Short mmCIF file of C-alpha atoms and ligand atoms in Angstrom, two decimals:
data_model
loop_
_atom_site.label_atom_id
_atom_site.label_comp_id
_atom_site.label_asym_id
_atom_site.label_seq_id
_atom_site.Cartn_x
_atom_site.Cartn_y
_atom_site.Cartn_z
CA MET A 1 117.89 -121.12 -70.34
CA SER A 2 116.17 -122.67 -73.23
CA ARG A 3 113.97 -125.95 -73.48
CA TYR A 4 116.36 -126.87 -76.50
CA TRP A 5 119.31 -127.06 -74.33
CA SER A 6 120.78 -130.48 -73.70
CA PRO A 7 120.73 -131.47 -69.94
CA ILE A 8 124.47 -131.09 -69.67
CA VAL A 9 124.37 -127.41 -70.91
CA HIS A 10 121.80 -126.75 -68.25
CA ARG A 11 124.23 -127.81 -65.69
CA LEU A 12 127.45 -126.04 -66.82
CA THR A 13 129.15 -123.22 -65.02
CA PRO A 14 131.29 -121.83 -67.88
CA TYR A 15 134.86 -120.34 -67.11
CA VAL A 16 134.90 -116.47 -66.86
CA PRO A 17 138.03 -115.08 -68.45
CA GLY A 18 139.54 -111.72 -67.35
CA GLU A 19 138.03 -109.02 -69.32
CA GLN A 20 139.24 -107.79 -72.55
CA PRO A 21 138.09 -104.10 -72.55
CA LYS A 22 137.80 -102.52 -76.07
CA LEU A 23 139.27 -99.18 -74.58
CA ASP A 24 142.68 -97.96 -75.51
CA LYS A 25 144.69 -96.15 -72.93
CA LEU A 26 143.66 -98.39 -70.26
CA ILE A 27 146.73 -100.10 -68.21
CA LYS A 28 145.55 -103.85 -68.54
CA LEU A 29 147.08 -105.94 -65.54
CA ASN A 30 144.49 -108.21 -65.40
CA THR A 31 145.05 -111.34 -67.64
CA ASN A 32 148.72 -112.16 -67.49
CA GLU A 33 149.53 -111.21 -70.76
CA HIS A 34 153.33 -110.35 -71.59
CA PRO A 35 154.11 -106.74 -71.55
CA TYR A 36 156.63 -107.00 -74.45
CA GLY A 37 155.84 -108.29 -78.06
CA PRO A 38 156.49 -111.63 -79.48
CA SER A 39 159.66 -112.37 -81.23
CA PRO A 40 159.77 -110.29 -84.24
CA ARG A 41 160.71 -113.32 -86.10
CA ALA A 42 157.27 -114.99 -85.23
CA VAL A 43 155.54 -111.91 -86.45
CA ALA A 44 157.43 -112.22 -89.69
CA ALA A 45 156.82 -115.97 -90.17
CA ILE A 46 153.05 -115.22 -89.73
CA ARG A 47 152.97 -112.56 -92.41
CA GLU A 48 154.91 -114.57 -94.72
CA ALA A 49 152.38 -117.44 -94.10
CA ALA A 50 149.53 -115.11 -94.89
CA ASP A 51 149.50 -116.16 -98.62
CA ASP A 52 147.63 -118.16 -101.16
CA SER A 53 148.32 -121.32 -99.30
CA LEU A 54 145.63 -120.35 -97.00
CA ARG A 55 143.35 -121.96 -99.13
CA LEU A 56 144.82 -125.29 -98.11
CA TYR A 57 144.28 -127.27 -94.70
CA PRO A 58 147.10 -126.97 -92.34
CA ASP A 59 149.29 -130.00 -91.36
CA PRO A 60 146.90 -131.98 -89.18
CA ASN A 61 149.89 -133.35 -87.31
CA ALA A 62 151.83 -130.10 -86.86
CA ASP A 63 155.07 -132.09 -87.38
CA LYS A 64 157.25 -129.15 -87.68
CA LEU A 65 156.25 -127.68 -84.62
CA LYS A 66 156.39 -130.92 -82.63
CA ALA A 67 159.83 -131.36 -83.91
CA VAL A 68 161.26 -127.89 -82.92
CA LEU A 69 159.67 -128.43 -79.58
CA ALA A 70 161.02 -131.81 -79.18
CA GLN A 71 164.64 -130.65 -80.15
CA ARG A 72 164.36 -127.65 -77.70
CA HIS A 73 163.30 -130.00 -74.71
CA GLY A 74 165.49 -132.98 -75.56
CA LEU A 75 162.52 -135.39 -76.60
CA THR A 76 161.16 -137.31 -79.37
CA PRO A 77 158.19 -135.78 -81.42
CA ALA A 78 156.12 -138.71 -80.20
CA GLN A 79 156.44 -137.32 -76.73
CA VAL A 80 154.76 -133.89 -77.82
CA PHE A 81 151.19 -132.98 -78.47
CA VAL A 82 150.19 -129.46 -79.55
CA GLY A 83 146.84 -127.84 -79.32
CA ASN A 84 144.94 -124.40 -79.96
CA GLY A 85 146.12 -122.87 -76.63
CA SER A 86 146.98 -124.88 -73.41
CA ASP A 87 143.25 -124.88 -72.52
CA GLU A 88 142.53 -126.83 -75.43
CA VAL A 89 145.40 -129.25 -74.46
CA LEU A 90 144.13 -129.42 -70.83
CA ALA A 91 140.45 -129.92 -71.95
CA HIS A 92 141.66 -132.99 -74.01
CA ALA A 93 143.80 -134.27 -70.89
CA PHE A 94 140.67 -133.77 -68.85
CA LEU A 95 138.46 -136.24 -71.04
CA GLY A 96 141.60 -138.38 -72.15
CA LEU A 97 143.51 -138.97 -68.96
CA LEU A 98 141.83 -137.41 -65.92
CA LYS A 99 138.52 -138.89 -66.25
CA GLN A 100 138.78 -141.89 -64.02
CA ASP A 101 136.89 -144.12 -61.59
CA HIS A 102 138.56 -142.43 -58.59
CA PRO A 103 138.16 -138.70 -58.24
CA LEU A 104 140.61 -136.21 -59.76
CA TRP A 105 142.47 -134.13 -56.97
CA PHE A 106 143.63 -130.52 -57.43
CA PRO A 107 144.13 -127.53 -54.86
CA ASP A 108 141.25 -125.63 -53.65
CA ILE A 109 142.96 -122.53 -54.88
CA THR A 110 144.07 -122.98 -58.32
CA TYR A 111 143.40 -122.17 -62.09
CA SER A 112 139.66 -121.84 -62.02
CA PHE A 113 139.29 -123.56 -65.37
CA TYR A 114 139.84 -126.98 -63.57
CA PRO A 115 136.23 -127.37 -61.95
CA VAL A 116 134.89 -126.19 -65.23
CA TYR A 117 136.26 -129.11 -67.40
CA CYS A 118 135.27 -131.37 -64.60
CA GLY A 119 131.57 -129.90 -65.13
CA LEU A 120 131.67 -130.25 -68.96
CA TYR A 121 133.20 -133.80 -68.93
CA GLU A 122 131.33 -134.96 -65.71
CA ILE A 123 134.46 -135.78 -63.81
CA ALA A 124 134.21 -136.40 -60.04
CA TYR A 125 136.83 -134.25 -58.18
CA GLU A 126 138.01 -133.38 -54.78
CA THR A 127 139.98 -130.17 -53.73
CA LEU A 128 142.74 -130.34 -51.34
CA PRO A 129 143.25 -127.05 -49.26
CA LEU A 130 146.62 -125.12 -49.66
CA ALA A 131 148.38 -124.57 -46.52
CA ASP A 132 147.83 -121.12 -44.62
CA ASP A 133 150.73 -119.51 -46.43
CA TYR A 134 149.30 -120.68 -49.82
CA SER A 135 151.81 -123.26 -50.66
CA LEU A 136 151.04 -126.67 -51.80
CA ARG A 137 151.75 -129.40 -49.24
CA PRO A 138 153.24 -132.55 -51.49
CA GLU A 139 152.28 -134.99 -48.59
CA ASP A 140 148.61 -134.33 -49.07
CA TYR A 141 148.95 -135.66 -52.58
CA LEU A 142 150.17 -139.17 -51.71
CA PRO A 143 147.82 -142.18 -51.56
CA LEU A 144 146.84 -143.24 -48.08
CA ALA A 145 144.99 -146.59 -47.00
CA GLY A 146 141.46 -146.31 -48.72
CA ARG A 147 142.15 -142.91 -50.17
CA ARG A 148 143.61 -142.49 -53.66
CA ALA A 149 143.45 -140.12 -56.71
CA GLY A 150 142.00 -141.13 -60.01
CA ALA A 151 144.41 -138.43 -61.24
CA ILE A 152 146.04 -135.26 -59.90
CA ILE A 153 146.45 -131.71 -61.68
CA PHE A 154 148.12 -128.78 -60.39
CA ALA A 155 149.62 -125.67 -61.84
CA ASN A 156 153.34 -125.12 -60.93
CA PRO A 157 153.77 -122.09 -60.36
CA ASN A 158 150.32 -121.97 -59.03
CA ALA A 159 147.77 -119.41 -60.30
CA PRO A 160 146.70 -117.18 -58.84
CA THR A 161 149.14 -117.16 -56.07
CA GLY A 162 152.51 -117.30 -58.04
CA ARG A 163 153.96 -119.67 -55.56
CA LEU A 164 156.35 -122.44 -56.80
CA LEU A 165 156.66 -125.96 -55.81
CA ALA A 166 160.39 -127.23 -55.81
CA LEU A 167 161.13 -129.97 -58.30
CA THR A 168 161.92 -132.46 -55.69
CA GLU A 169 158.55 -132.09 -54.33
CA VAL A 170 157.02 -132.38 -57.77
CA GLU A 171 158.94 -135.69 -58.13
CA ARG A 172 157.77 -136.95 -54.85
CA ILE A 173 154.01 -136.48 -55.97
CA VAL A 174 154.77 -138.18 -59.39
CA ALA A 175 156.80 -141.05 -57.99
CA GLY A 176 154.32 -141.43 -55.17
CA ASN A 177 151.34 -142.09 -57.57
CA PRO A 178 152.60 -144.58 -60.16
CA ASP A 179 148.95 -145.49 -60.74
CA ALA A 180 147.61 -142.11 -61.47
CA VAL A 181 148.39 -139.53 -64.25
CA VAL A 182 149.83 -136.40 -62.69
CA LEU A 183 149.47 -133.33 -64.96
CA VAL A 184 151.67 -130.29 -64.22
CA ASP A 185 150.50 -127.10 -65.85
CA GLU A 186 153.42 -124.99 -66.34
CA ALA A 187 151.72 -122.03 -67.83
CA TYR A 188 154.19 -119.69 -65.83
CA VAL A 189 157.40 -121.85 -65.48
CA ASP A 190 159.55 -119.89 -67.80
CA PHE A 191 159.55 -116.84 -65.42
CA GLY A 192 161.94 -118.60 -63.08
CA GLY A 193 160.69 -121.84 -62.17
CA GLU A 194 162.29 -125.26 -63.10
CA SER A 195 160.18 -127.38 -65.45
CA ALA A 196 159.48 -131.06 -64.76
CA ILE A 197 159.91 -131.88 -68.51
CA PRO A 198 163.24 -133.78 -67.63
CA LEU A 199 161.10 -136.19 -65.49
CA VAL A 200 159.04 -137.46 -68.41
CA GLU A 201 161.70 -139.95 -69.40
CA ARG A 202 161.49 -141.54 -66.02
CA TYR A 203 157.77 -141.44 -65.27
CA PRO A 204 155.22 -142.79 -67.60
CA ASN A 205 152.41 -141.12 -65.56
CA LEU A 206 153.80 -137.54 -65.78
CA LEU A 207 152.24 -134.95 -68.33
CA VAL A 208 153.53 -131.40 -68.40
CA VAL A 209 151.54 -128.78 -70.17
CA GLN A 210 153.08 -125.35 -71.43
CA THR A 211 151.73 -122.55 -73.52
CA PHE A 212 152.82 -119.75 -75.97
CA SER A 213 150.51 -117.35 -74.42
CA LYS A 214 152.40 -115.98 -71.40
CA SER A 215 156.28 -116.35 -71.62
CA ARG A 216 156.25 -116.23 -75.54
CA SER A 217 153.80 -113.35 -75.68
CA LEU A 218 151.70 -115.12 -78.16
CA ALA A 219 148.27 -115.18 -76.16
CA GLY A 220 146.54 -114.03 -79.62
CA LEU A 221 147.89 -116.85 -81.48
CA ARG A 222 146.34 -119.74 -79.30
CA VAL A 223 149.23 -122.31 -79.12
CA GLY A 224 149.94 -124.68 -76.08
CA PHE A 225 151.52 -128.09 -75.87
CA ALA A 226 151.89 -131.06 -73.58
CA VAL A 227 154.87 -133.60 -73.24
CA GLY A 228 154.78 -136.99 -71.70
CA HIS A 229 155.06 -140.61 -72.44
CA PRO A 230 153.97 -141.44 -75.93
CA ASP A 231 151.09 -143.55 -74.41
CA LEU A 232 149.67 -140.44 -72.74
CA ILE A 233 150.34 -138.24 -75.88
CA GLU A 234 148.31 -140.94 -78.01
CA ALA A 235 145.24 -140.65 -75.56
CA LEU A 236 145.42 -136.67 -76.28
CA GLU A 237 145.79 -137.58 -80.08
CA ARG A 238 142.79 -139.73 -80.01
CA VAL A 239 140.66 -137.15 -78.35
CA LYS A 240 141.77 -134.49 -80.63
CA ASN A 241 140.96 -136.55 -83.80
CA SER A 242 137.64 -137.31 -82.47
CA PHE A 243 137.16 -133.52 -81.99
CA ASN A 244 138.66 -131.38 -84.50
CA SER A 245 141.70 -132.92 -86.49
CA TYR A 246 143.23 -129.65 -87.56
CA PRO A 247 143.41 -127.47 -84.41
CA LEU A 248 146.36 -125.46 -85.19
CA ASN A 249 145.96 -123.10 -88.06
CA ARG A 250 148.77 -122.25 -90.69
CA LEU A 251 149.45 -118.84 -89.10
CA ALA A 252 149.77 -120.34 -85.58
CA LEU A 253 152.06 -123.15 -86.83
CA ALA A 254 154.46 -120.74 -88.70
CA GLY A 255 154.37 -118.36 -85.72
CA ALA A 256 154.96 -120.65 -83.12
CA VAL A 257 157.90 -122.79 -84.94
CA ALA A 258 159.60 -119.34 -85.40
CA SER A 259 158.99 -118.16 -81.92
CA VAL A 260 160.66 -121.56 -80.46
CA GLU A 261 163.64 -120.66 -82.86
CA ASP A 262 164.08 -117.28 -81.19
CA GLU A 263 165.60 -118.41 -77.90
CA ALA A 264 167.42 -114.99 -77.54
CA HIS A 265 164.15 -113.02 -77.73
CA PHE A 266 162.30 -115.39 -75.39
CA ARG A 267 165.13 -115.28 -72.54
CA ASP A 268 165.61 -111.68 -72.89
CA SER A 269 162.01 -110.66 -72.58
CA CYS A 270 161.27 -113.10 -69.69
CA ASP A 271 164.25 -111.73 -67.80
CA ARG A 272 162.97 -108.15 -68.08
CA VAL A 273 159.57 -109.26 -66.55
CA ILE A 274 161.60 -111.18 -63.73
CA SER A 275 163.39 -107.89 -63.05
CA SER A 276 160.23 -105.81 -63.07
CA ARG A 277 158.75 -108.43 -60.80
CA SER A 278 161.45 -107.85 -58.07
CA ARG A 279 161.15 -104.24 -58.13
CA LEU A 280 157.28 -104.16 -58.01
CA THR A 281 157.20 -106.77 -55.27
CA GLU A 282 159.53 -104.57 -53.19
CA GLN A 283 157.60 -101.28 -53.82
CA LEU A 284 154.42 -102.73 -53.10
CA SER A 285 155.86 -104.04 -49.62
CA GLU A 286 156.77 -100.43 -48.88
CA LEU A 287 153.26 -99.52 -49.45
CA GLY A 288 152.22 -102.05 -46.85
CA PHE A 289 151.20 -104.91 -49.13
CA GLU A 290 151.89 -108.53 -48.05
CA VAL A 291 153.07 -109.91 -51.46
CA LEU A 292 153.22 -113.86 -51.81
CA PRO A 293 156.67 -114.95 -53.44
CA SER A 294 155.93 -115.19 -56.99
CA VAL A 295 157.85 -117.05 -59.75
CA ALA A 296 155.28 -116.02 -62.30
CA ASN A 297 154.60 -112.86 -64.40
CA PHE A 298 152.08 -111.74 -61.84
CA VAL A 299 152.01 -110.99 -58.24
CA PHE A 300 149.19 -111.92 -55.71
CA ALA A 301 149.19 -109.27 -52.90
CA ARG A 302 147.00 -108.05 -50.13
CA HIS A 303 146.71 -104.97 -48.00
CA PRO A 304 146.15 -105.60 -44.21
CA ARG A 305 143.84 -102.55 -43.83
CA ARG A 306 142.12 -101.99 -47.15
CA ASP A 307 139.33 -104.18 -48.89
CA ALA A 308 140.69 -105.91 -51.97
CA ALA A 309 137.38 -105.15 -54.10
CA GLY A 310 137.58 -101.53 -52.97
CA LEU A 311 141.14 -101.13 -54.04
CA ALA A 312 140.43 -102.91 -57.54
CA ALA A 313 137.48 -100.49 -58.10
CA ALA A 314 139.69 -97.40 -57.06
CA LEU A 315 142.21 -98.61 -59.56
CA ARG A 316 139.65 -99.15 -62.09
CA GLU A 317 138.55 -95.44 -61.87
CA ARG A 318 142.07 -94.43 -62.39
CA ALA A 319 142.06 -96.61 -65.67
CA ILE A 320 144.23 -99.47 -64.35
CA ILE A 321 142.59 -102.95 -64.30
CA VAL A 322 143.67 -105.85 -62.12
CA ARG A 323 142.23 -109.15 -61.30
CA HIS A 324 140.16 -109.65 -57.99
CA PHE A 325 138.48 -113.10 -57.44
CA ARG A 326 135.37 -113.20 -55.20
CA ALA A 327 136.32 -116.64 -53.94
CA PRO A 328 136.92 -118.16 -50.43
CA ARG A 329 140.35 -117.75 -48.77
CA ILE A 330 141.49 -115.13 -51.55
CA ASP A 331 138.88 -112.50 -51.73
CA GLN A 332 141.29 -109.99 -49.95
CA PHE A 333 144.11 -110.34 -52.68
CA LEU A 334 144.70 -108.78 -56.01
CA ARG A 335 146.21 -110.41 -58.71
CA ILE A 336 148.58 -107.94 -60.65
CA THR A 337 150.22 -108.78 -63.83
CA ILE A 338 153.75 -107.56 -64.40
CA GLY A 339 153.47 -104.89 -66.91
CA THR A 340 156.25 -102.66 -68.35
CA ASP A 341 158.15 -100.61 -65.86
CA ALA A 342 156.09 -97.60 -66.90
CA GLN A 343 152.91 -99.31 -66.45
CA CYS A 344 154.29 -100.48 -62.95
CA ASP A 345 155.10 -97.13 -61.98
CA ALA A 346 151.60 -95.88 -62.81
CA LEU A 347 150.27 -98.63 -60.75
CA LEU A 348 152.28 -97.72 -57.73
CA ALA A 349 151.40 -93.93 -58.22
CA ALA A 350 147.82 -94.83 -58.19
CA LEU A 351 147.93 -97.08 -55.18
CA GLY A 352 149.99 -94.41 -53.25
CA GLU A 353 147.19 -92.08 -54.14
CA ILE A 354 144.35 -94.44 -53.01
CA LEU A 355 146.18 -95.45 -49.82
CA ALA A 356 146.92 -92.02 -48.81
C1 PLP B 401 146.76 -118.80 -68.98
C2 PLP B 401 146.80 -120.16 -68.33
C3 PLP B 401 146.41 -121.22 -69.07
C4 PLP B 401 145.80 -121.15 -70.57
O1 PLP B 401 146.77 -120.70 -71.46
P1 PLP B 401 146.15 -120.63 -73.11
O2 PLP B 401 147.40 -121.32 -73.61
O3 PLP B 401 146.33 -119.20 -73.55
O4 PLP B 401 144.94 -121.34 -73.31
C5 PLP B 401 146.36 -122.48 -68.60
N1 PLP B 401 146.86 -122.66 -67.43
C6 PLP B 401 147.01 -121.68 -66.44
C7 PLP B 401 147.48 -122.08 -65.10
C8 PLP B 401 146.95 -120.38 -66.92
O5 PLP B 401 147.26 -119.33 -66.13
#
């Protein structure tokens, strides 16, 4: 606290990221990073870009990256926005599209950055409770007499639950709210979900946001993107160009383009995570855990007889870190990132010992 702070800074409650410990040898299953590395072609492209040309500013419009993303998703570059991680893309969307006269709607259990942006940009919001099985009820997101959303945002698959909403249900929400922007945060969609991107041609109110941090194993590079109608994209460009007109640096642009061009590595490394997820889900169930059906690169699990905070602490003593949220309705769950098979085995062995 300082008397020099602006009033808004006094009121902020910043997002708390999962810890990034400076210790080696830890088994780190707390922030949903990919267990396998990025495309070797992306790493080579970054190395190649690390030369004298770094004295020059990067392309402020990221034309090459927008072009490869547009091509991959069957869109035009005018339907694509790129940012420094999807968190930055989301921030611009909150200010440029989701801040409206009516409140923003999102689930009570979701990515905990959403209320943080609402605080930063002074956006009124309402949270809508997930069902008892932690699924999202699409009917709750349709306008009723006297009650409508200024805009809607949800993650699909949801975080930290991992549950997927079927594409037909996503479409029901988008189609049912023609006067509101519906933002679908697809940070985890490549691990078995069906993207809403094909719907953007038909719905001018749909914005889909994805990231290179999870499925492309480039969390350290900070690249994310949004796709939608060119009018929505223009709102994001206007905010970006009023904030930082060179968000993606030259290395990030080079690495991201090469990553998109290496479809084989992308598919293969996601498939490996998906098979480890089925195996981990099965083995956690054998240990007595209830595991929510996950379509992400993590599972959300609780043990009927063991306190989640206690389990997280016991795992930590064994140099394994998982994420535990001290939040209503989910404080008995652990969110466990899918690691390599060796990491999953170490986790299961440690849990076996702790539960014995
Ligand atoms: C990880 C995550 C993001 C942010 O990803 P970055 O691109 O690394 O900023 C956004 N939304 C959800 C739901 C996430 O889990």
